[in-house]
mmCIF file of C-alpha atoms and ligand atoms in Angstrom:
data_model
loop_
_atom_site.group_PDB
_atom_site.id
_atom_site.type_symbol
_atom_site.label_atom_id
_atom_site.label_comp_id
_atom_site.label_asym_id
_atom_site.label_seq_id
_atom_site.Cartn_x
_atom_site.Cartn_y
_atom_site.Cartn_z
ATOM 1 C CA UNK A 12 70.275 98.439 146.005
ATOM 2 C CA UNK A 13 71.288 94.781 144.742
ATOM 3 C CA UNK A 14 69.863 95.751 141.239
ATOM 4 C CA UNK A 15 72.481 98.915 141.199
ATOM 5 C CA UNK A 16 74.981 97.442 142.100
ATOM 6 C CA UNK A 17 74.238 94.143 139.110
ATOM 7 C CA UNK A 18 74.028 97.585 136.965
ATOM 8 C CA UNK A 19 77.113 98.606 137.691
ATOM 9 C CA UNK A 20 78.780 95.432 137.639
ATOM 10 C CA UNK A 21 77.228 94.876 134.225
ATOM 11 C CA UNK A 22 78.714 98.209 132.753
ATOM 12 C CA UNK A 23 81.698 97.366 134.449
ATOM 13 C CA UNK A 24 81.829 94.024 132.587
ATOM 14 C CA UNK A 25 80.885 95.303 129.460
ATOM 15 C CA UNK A 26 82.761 98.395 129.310
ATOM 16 C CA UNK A 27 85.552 96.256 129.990
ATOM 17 C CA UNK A 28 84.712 93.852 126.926
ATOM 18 C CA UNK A 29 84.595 97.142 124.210
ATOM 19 C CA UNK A 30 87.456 98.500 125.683
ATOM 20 C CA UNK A 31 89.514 94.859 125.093
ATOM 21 C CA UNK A 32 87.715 94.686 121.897
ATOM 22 C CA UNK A 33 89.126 97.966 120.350
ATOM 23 C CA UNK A 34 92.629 98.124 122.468
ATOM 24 C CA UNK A 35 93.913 94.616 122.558
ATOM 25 C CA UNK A 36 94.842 93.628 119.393
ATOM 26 C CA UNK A 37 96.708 97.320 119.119
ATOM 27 C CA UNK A 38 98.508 96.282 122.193
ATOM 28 C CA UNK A 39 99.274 93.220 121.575
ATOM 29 C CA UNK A 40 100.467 94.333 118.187
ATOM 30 C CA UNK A 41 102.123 97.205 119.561
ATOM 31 C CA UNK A 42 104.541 94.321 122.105
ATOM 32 C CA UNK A 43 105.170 92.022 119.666
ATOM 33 C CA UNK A 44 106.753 94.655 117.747
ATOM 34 C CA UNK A 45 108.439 95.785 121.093
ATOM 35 C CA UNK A 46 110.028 92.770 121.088
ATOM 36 C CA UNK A 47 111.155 91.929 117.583
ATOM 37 C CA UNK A 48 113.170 95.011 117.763
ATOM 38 C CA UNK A 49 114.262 93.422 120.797
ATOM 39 C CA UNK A 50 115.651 90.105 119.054
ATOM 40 C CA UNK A 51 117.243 92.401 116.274
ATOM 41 C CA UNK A 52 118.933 94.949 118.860
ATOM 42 C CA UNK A 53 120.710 91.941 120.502
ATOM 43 C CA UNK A 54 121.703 89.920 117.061
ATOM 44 C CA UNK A 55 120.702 91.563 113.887
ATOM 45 C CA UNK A 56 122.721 88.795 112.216
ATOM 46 C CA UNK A 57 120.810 86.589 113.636
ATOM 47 C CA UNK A 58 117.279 87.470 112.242
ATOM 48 C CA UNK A 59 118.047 87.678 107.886
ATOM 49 C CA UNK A 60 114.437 87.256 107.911
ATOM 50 C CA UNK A 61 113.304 90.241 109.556
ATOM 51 C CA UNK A 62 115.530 92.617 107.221
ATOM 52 C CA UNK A 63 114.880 94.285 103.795
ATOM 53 C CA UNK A 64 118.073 94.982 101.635
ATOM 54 C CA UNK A 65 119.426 98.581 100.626
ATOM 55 C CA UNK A 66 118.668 98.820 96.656
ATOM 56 C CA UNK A 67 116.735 95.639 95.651
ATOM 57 C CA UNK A 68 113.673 95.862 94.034
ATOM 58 C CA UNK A 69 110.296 93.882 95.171
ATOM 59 C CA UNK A 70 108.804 92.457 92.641
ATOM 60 C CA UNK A 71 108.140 94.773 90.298
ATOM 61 C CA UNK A 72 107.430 97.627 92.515
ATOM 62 C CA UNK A 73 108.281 101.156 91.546
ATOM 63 C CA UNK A 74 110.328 102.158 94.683
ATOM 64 C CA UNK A 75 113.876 100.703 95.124
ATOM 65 C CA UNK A 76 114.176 99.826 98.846
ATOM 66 C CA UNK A 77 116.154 102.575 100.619
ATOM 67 C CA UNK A 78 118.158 100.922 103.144
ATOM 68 C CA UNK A 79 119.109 97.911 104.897
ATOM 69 C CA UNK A 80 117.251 96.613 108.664
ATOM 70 C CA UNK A 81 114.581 95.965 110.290
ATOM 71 C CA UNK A 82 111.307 98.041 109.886
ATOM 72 C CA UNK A 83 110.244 98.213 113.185
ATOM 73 C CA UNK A 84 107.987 100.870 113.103
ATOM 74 C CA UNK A 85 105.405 101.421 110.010
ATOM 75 C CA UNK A 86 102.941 103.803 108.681
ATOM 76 C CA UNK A 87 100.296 104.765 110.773
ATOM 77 C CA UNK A 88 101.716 103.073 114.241
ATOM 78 C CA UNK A 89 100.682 104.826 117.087
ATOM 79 C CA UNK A 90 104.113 106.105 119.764
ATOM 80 C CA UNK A 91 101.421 107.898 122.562
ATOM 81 C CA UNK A 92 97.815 108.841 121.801
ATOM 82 C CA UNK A 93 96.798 111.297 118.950
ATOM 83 C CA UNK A 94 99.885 110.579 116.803
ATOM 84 C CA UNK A 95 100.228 108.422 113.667
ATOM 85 C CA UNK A 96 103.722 107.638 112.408
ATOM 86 C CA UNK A 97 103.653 109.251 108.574
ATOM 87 C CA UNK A 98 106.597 106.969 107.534
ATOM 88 C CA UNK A 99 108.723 103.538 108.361
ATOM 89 C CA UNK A 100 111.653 103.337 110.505
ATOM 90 C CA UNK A 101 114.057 101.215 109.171
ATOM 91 C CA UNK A 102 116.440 99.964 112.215
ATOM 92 C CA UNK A 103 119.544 99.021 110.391
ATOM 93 C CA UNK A 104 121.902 96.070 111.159
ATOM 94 C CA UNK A 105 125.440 97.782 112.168
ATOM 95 C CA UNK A 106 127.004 101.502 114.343
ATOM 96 C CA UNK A 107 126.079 104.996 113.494
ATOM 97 C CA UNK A 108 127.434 105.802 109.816
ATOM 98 C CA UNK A 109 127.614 102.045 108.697
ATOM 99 C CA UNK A 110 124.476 101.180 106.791
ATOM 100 C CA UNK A 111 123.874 102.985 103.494
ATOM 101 C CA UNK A 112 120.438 104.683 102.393
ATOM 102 C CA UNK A 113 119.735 105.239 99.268
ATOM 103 C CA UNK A 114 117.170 106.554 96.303
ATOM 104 C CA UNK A 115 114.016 104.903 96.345
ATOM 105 C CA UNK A 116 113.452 106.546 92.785
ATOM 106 C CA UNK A 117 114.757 108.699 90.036
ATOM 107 C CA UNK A 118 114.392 112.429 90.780
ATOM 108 C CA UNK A 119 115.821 115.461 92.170
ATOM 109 C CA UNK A 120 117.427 116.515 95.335
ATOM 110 C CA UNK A 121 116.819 118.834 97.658
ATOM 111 C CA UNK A 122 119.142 119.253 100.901
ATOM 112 C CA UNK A 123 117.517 122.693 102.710
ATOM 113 C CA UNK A 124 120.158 124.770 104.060
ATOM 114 C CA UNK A 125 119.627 123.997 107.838
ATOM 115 C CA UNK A 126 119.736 120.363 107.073
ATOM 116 C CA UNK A 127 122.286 118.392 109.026
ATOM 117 C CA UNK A 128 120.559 114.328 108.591
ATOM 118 C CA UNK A 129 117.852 114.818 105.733
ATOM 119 C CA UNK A 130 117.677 115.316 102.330
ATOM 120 C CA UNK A 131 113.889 115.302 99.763
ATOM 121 C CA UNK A 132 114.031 113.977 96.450
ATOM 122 C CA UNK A 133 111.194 115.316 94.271
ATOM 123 C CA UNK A 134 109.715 112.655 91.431
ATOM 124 C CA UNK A 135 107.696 114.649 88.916
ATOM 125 C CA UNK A 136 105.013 111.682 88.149
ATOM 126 C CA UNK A 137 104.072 109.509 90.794
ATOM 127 C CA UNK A 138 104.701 106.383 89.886
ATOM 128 C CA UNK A 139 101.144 105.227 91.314
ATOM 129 C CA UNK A 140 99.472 108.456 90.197
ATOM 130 C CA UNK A 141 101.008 110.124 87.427
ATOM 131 C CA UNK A 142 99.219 113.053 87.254
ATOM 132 C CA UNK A 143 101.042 114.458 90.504
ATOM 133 C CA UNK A 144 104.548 114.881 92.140
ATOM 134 C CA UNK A 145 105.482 113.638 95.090
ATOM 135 C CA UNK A 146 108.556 113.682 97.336
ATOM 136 C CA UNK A 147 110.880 111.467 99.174
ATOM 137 C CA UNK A 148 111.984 111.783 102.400
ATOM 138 C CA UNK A 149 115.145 110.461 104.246
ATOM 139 C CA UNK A 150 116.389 111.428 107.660
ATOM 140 C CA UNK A 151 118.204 110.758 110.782
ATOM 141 C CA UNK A 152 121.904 110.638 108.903
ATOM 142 C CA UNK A 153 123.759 112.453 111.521
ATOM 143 C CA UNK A 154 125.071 111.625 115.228
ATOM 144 C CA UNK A 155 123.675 113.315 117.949
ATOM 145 C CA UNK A 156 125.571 116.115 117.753
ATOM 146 C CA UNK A 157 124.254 116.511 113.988
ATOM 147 C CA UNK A 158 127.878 115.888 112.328
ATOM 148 C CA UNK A 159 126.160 114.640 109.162
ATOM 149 C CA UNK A 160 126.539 111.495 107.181
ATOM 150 C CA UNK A 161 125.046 112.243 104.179
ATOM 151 C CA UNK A 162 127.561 112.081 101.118
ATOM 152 C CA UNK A 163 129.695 114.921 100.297
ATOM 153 C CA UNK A 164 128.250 115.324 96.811
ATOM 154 C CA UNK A 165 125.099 116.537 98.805
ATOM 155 C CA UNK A 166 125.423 119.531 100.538
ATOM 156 C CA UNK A 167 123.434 121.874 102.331
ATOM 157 C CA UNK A 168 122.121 123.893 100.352
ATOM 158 C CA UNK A 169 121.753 121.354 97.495
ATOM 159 C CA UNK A 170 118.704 122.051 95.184
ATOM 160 C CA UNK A 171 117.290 119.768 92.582
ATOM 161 C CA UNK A 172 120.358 117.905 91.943
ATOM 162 C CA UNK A 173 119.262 114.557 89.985
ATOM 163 C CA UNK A 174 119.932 111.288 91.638
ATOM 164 C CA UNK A 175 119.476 107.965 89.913
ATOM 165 C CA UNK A 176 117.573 105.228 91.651
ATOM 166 C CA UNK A 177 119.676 103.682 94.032
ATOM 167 C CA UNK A 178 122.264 106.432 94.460
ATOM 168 C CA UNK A 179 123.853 106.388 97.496
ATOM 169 C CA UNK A 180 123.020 109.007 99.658
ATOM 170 C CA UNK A 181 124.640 108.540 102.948
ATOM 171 C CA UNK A 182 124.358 106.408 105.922
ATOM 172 C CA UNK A 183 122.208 105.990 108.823
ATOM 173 C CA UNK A 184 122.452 107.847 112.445
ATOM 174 C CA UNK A 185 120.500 108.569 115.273
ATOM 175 C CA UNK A 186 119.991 112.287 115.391
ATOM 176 C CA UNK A 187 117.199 113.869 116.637
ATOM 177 C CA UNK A 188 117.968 117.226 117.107
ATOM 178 C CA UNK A 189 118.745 117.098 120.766
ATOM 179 C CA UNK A 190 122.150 115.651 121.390
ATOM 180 C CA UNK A 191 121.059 114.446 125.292
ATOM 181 C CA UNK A 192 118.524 112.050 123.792
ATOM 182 C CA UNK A 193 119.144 110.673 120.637
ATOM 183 C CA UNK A 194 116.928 108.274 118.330
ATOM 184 C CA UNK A 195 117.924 104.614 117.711
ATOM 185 C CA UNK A 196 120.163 104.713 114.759
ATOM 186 C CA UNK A 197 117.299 104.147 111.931
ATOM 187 C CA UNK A 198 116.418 105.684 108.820
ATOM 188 C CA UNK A 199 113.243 107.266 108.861
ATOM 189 C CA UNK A 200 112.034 107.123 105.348
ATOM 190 C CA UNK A 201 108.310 108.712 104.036
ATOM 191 C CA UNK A 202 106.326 109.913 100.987
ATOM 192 C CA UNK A 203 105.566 113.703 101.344
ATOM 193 C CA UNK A 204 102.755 115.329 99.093
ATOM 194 C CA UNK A 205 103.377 118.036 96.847
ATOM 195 C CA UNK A 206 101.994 121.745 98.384
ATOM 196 C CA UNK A 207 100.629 122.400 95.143
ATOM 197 C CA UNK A 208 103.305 125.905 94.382
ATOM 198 C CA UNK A 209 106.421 123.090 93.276
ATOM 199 C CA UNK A 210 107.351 122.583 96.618
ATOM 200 C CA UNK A 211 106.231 119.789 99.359
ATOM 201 C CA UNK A 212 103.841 119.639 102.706
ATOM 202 C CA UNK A 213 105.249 119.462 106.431
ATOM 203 C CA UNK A 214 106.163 116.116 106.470
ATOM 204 C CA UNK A 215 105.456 116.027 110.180
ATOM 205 C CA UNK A 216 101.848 115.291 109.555
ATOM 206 C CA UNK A 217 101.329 112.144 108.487
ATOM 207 C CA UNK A 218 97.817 113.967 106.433
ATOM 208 C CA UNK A 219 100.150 115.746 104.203
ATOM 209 C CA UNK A 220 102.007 112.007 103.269
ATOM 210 C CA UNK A 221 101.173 108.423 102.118
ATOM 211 C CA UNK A 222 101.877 105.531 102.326
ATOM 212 C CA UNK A 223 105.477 104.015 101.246
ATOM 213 C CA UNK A 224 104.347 100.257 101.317
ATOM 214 C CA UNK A 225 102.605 100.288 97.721
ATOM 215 C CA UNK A 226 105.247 101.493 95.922
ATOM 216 C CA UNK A 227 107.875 99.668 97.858
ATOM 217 C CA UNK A 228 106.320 95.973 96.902
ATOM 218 C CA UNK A 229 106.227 95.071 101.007
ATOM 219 C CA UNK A 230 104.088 92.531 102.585
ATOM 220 C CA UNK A 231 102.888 91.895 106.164
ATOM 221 C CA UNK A 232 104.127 88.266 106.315
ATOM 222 C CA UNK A 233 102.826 87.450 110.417
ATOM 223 C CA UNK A 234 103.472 91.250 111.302
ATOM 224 C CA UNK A 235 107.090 91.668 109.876
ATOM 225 C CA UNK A 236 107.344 93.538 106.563
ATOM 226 C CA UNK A 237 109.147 91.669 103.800
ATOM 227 C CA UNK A 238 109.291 91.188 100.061
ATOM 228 C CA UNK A 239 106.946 88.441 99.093
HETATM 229 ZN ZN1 LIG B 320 110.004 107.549 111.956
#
């Protein structure tokens, strides 16, 4: 009976230990972020050193950033179990329809016709792979009730229109596509893959995109993303 129960105690112990071993440093991770967005929700002004700037260039990476804020949320973080985040969210420093997002790089635009907050820009040679195309993707430039804020000069219905890096596309809002619960006003941003037939992958999976912190030049300087 006693040697059970030291079994069982010893699972329970070690068990325990794997568990910490695999899920602690996510959660930790995973808080700290929690509250970093915290200290830029209450004073963006505040914290300069947690923000990237709309349009500059790090180093002498291909991809102009697209948008002023905070990137509180990268590629690959984990909201609730089985799903991986397939771009950054970029939590800018002002209201709904303040902060401008624009072209990462050269290429053409796409705004589908049921498109209220995003807009794709296809770039024939990627810049870290020449031999294919890939796509960018912007969204959440709309208030809740999906009145858009993406620039006149784009609208739905807009195919392959070229855009200049650093063209200003529009500004950022917190649609979601439900009015009753809308995002934190952000710009999502991602890479999407090409589908192969000249057009691009669901961008909902983050399979079908990479990663945007190559060709934006970022660093993790002690978890915050920054130009080095
Ligand atoms: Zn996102």
């Amino acid at each position: 009976m006693k040697a059970l129960l030291k079994f069982f105690f010893g699972l329970f112990v070690v068990s325990g230990l794997v568990l910490s071993y695999f899920y602690l440093p996510a959660w930790i991770s995973t808080r700290r972020k929690a509250s970093r967005l915290r200290q830029w929700f209450t004073d963006p002004a505040a914290h300069p050193e947690l923000a990237i700037a709309a349009g500059a260039r790090c180093g002498d990476a291909p991809f102009l950033l697209p948008t002023d804020g905070y990137i509180g949320f990268g590629y690959g973080d984990s909201f609730r179990p089985g799903h991986s985040h397939q771009g950054l969210d970029i939590f800018g420093p002002t209201d709904l329809d303040a902060t401008p997002v624009v072209a990462a790089f050269d290429g053409y635009l796409t705004r589908e016709s049921t498109w209220k907050s995003a807009v794709i820009i296809r770039h024939p040679r990627d810049p870290l792979d020449p031999s294919r195309q890939v796509w960018t993707y912007y969204t959440h430039m709309a208030d809740p009730n999906g009145e858009s804020f993406i620039l006149p000069d784009f609208p739905a219905g807009t195919r392959e229109l070229f855009v200049p890096a650093g063209t200003l596309l529009g500004y950022q809002g917190n649609y979601s596509g439900d009015p009753n619960s809308p995002v934190g006003i952000h710009l999502h941003f991602s890479i999407v893959q090409s589908n192969g037939s000249g057009g691009y992958k669901n961008e909902l999976e983050i399979a079908n995109t990479l990663d945007p912190i190559p060709y934006l030049g970022l660093a993790d300087v002690d978890g915050v993303w920054c130009c080095p």
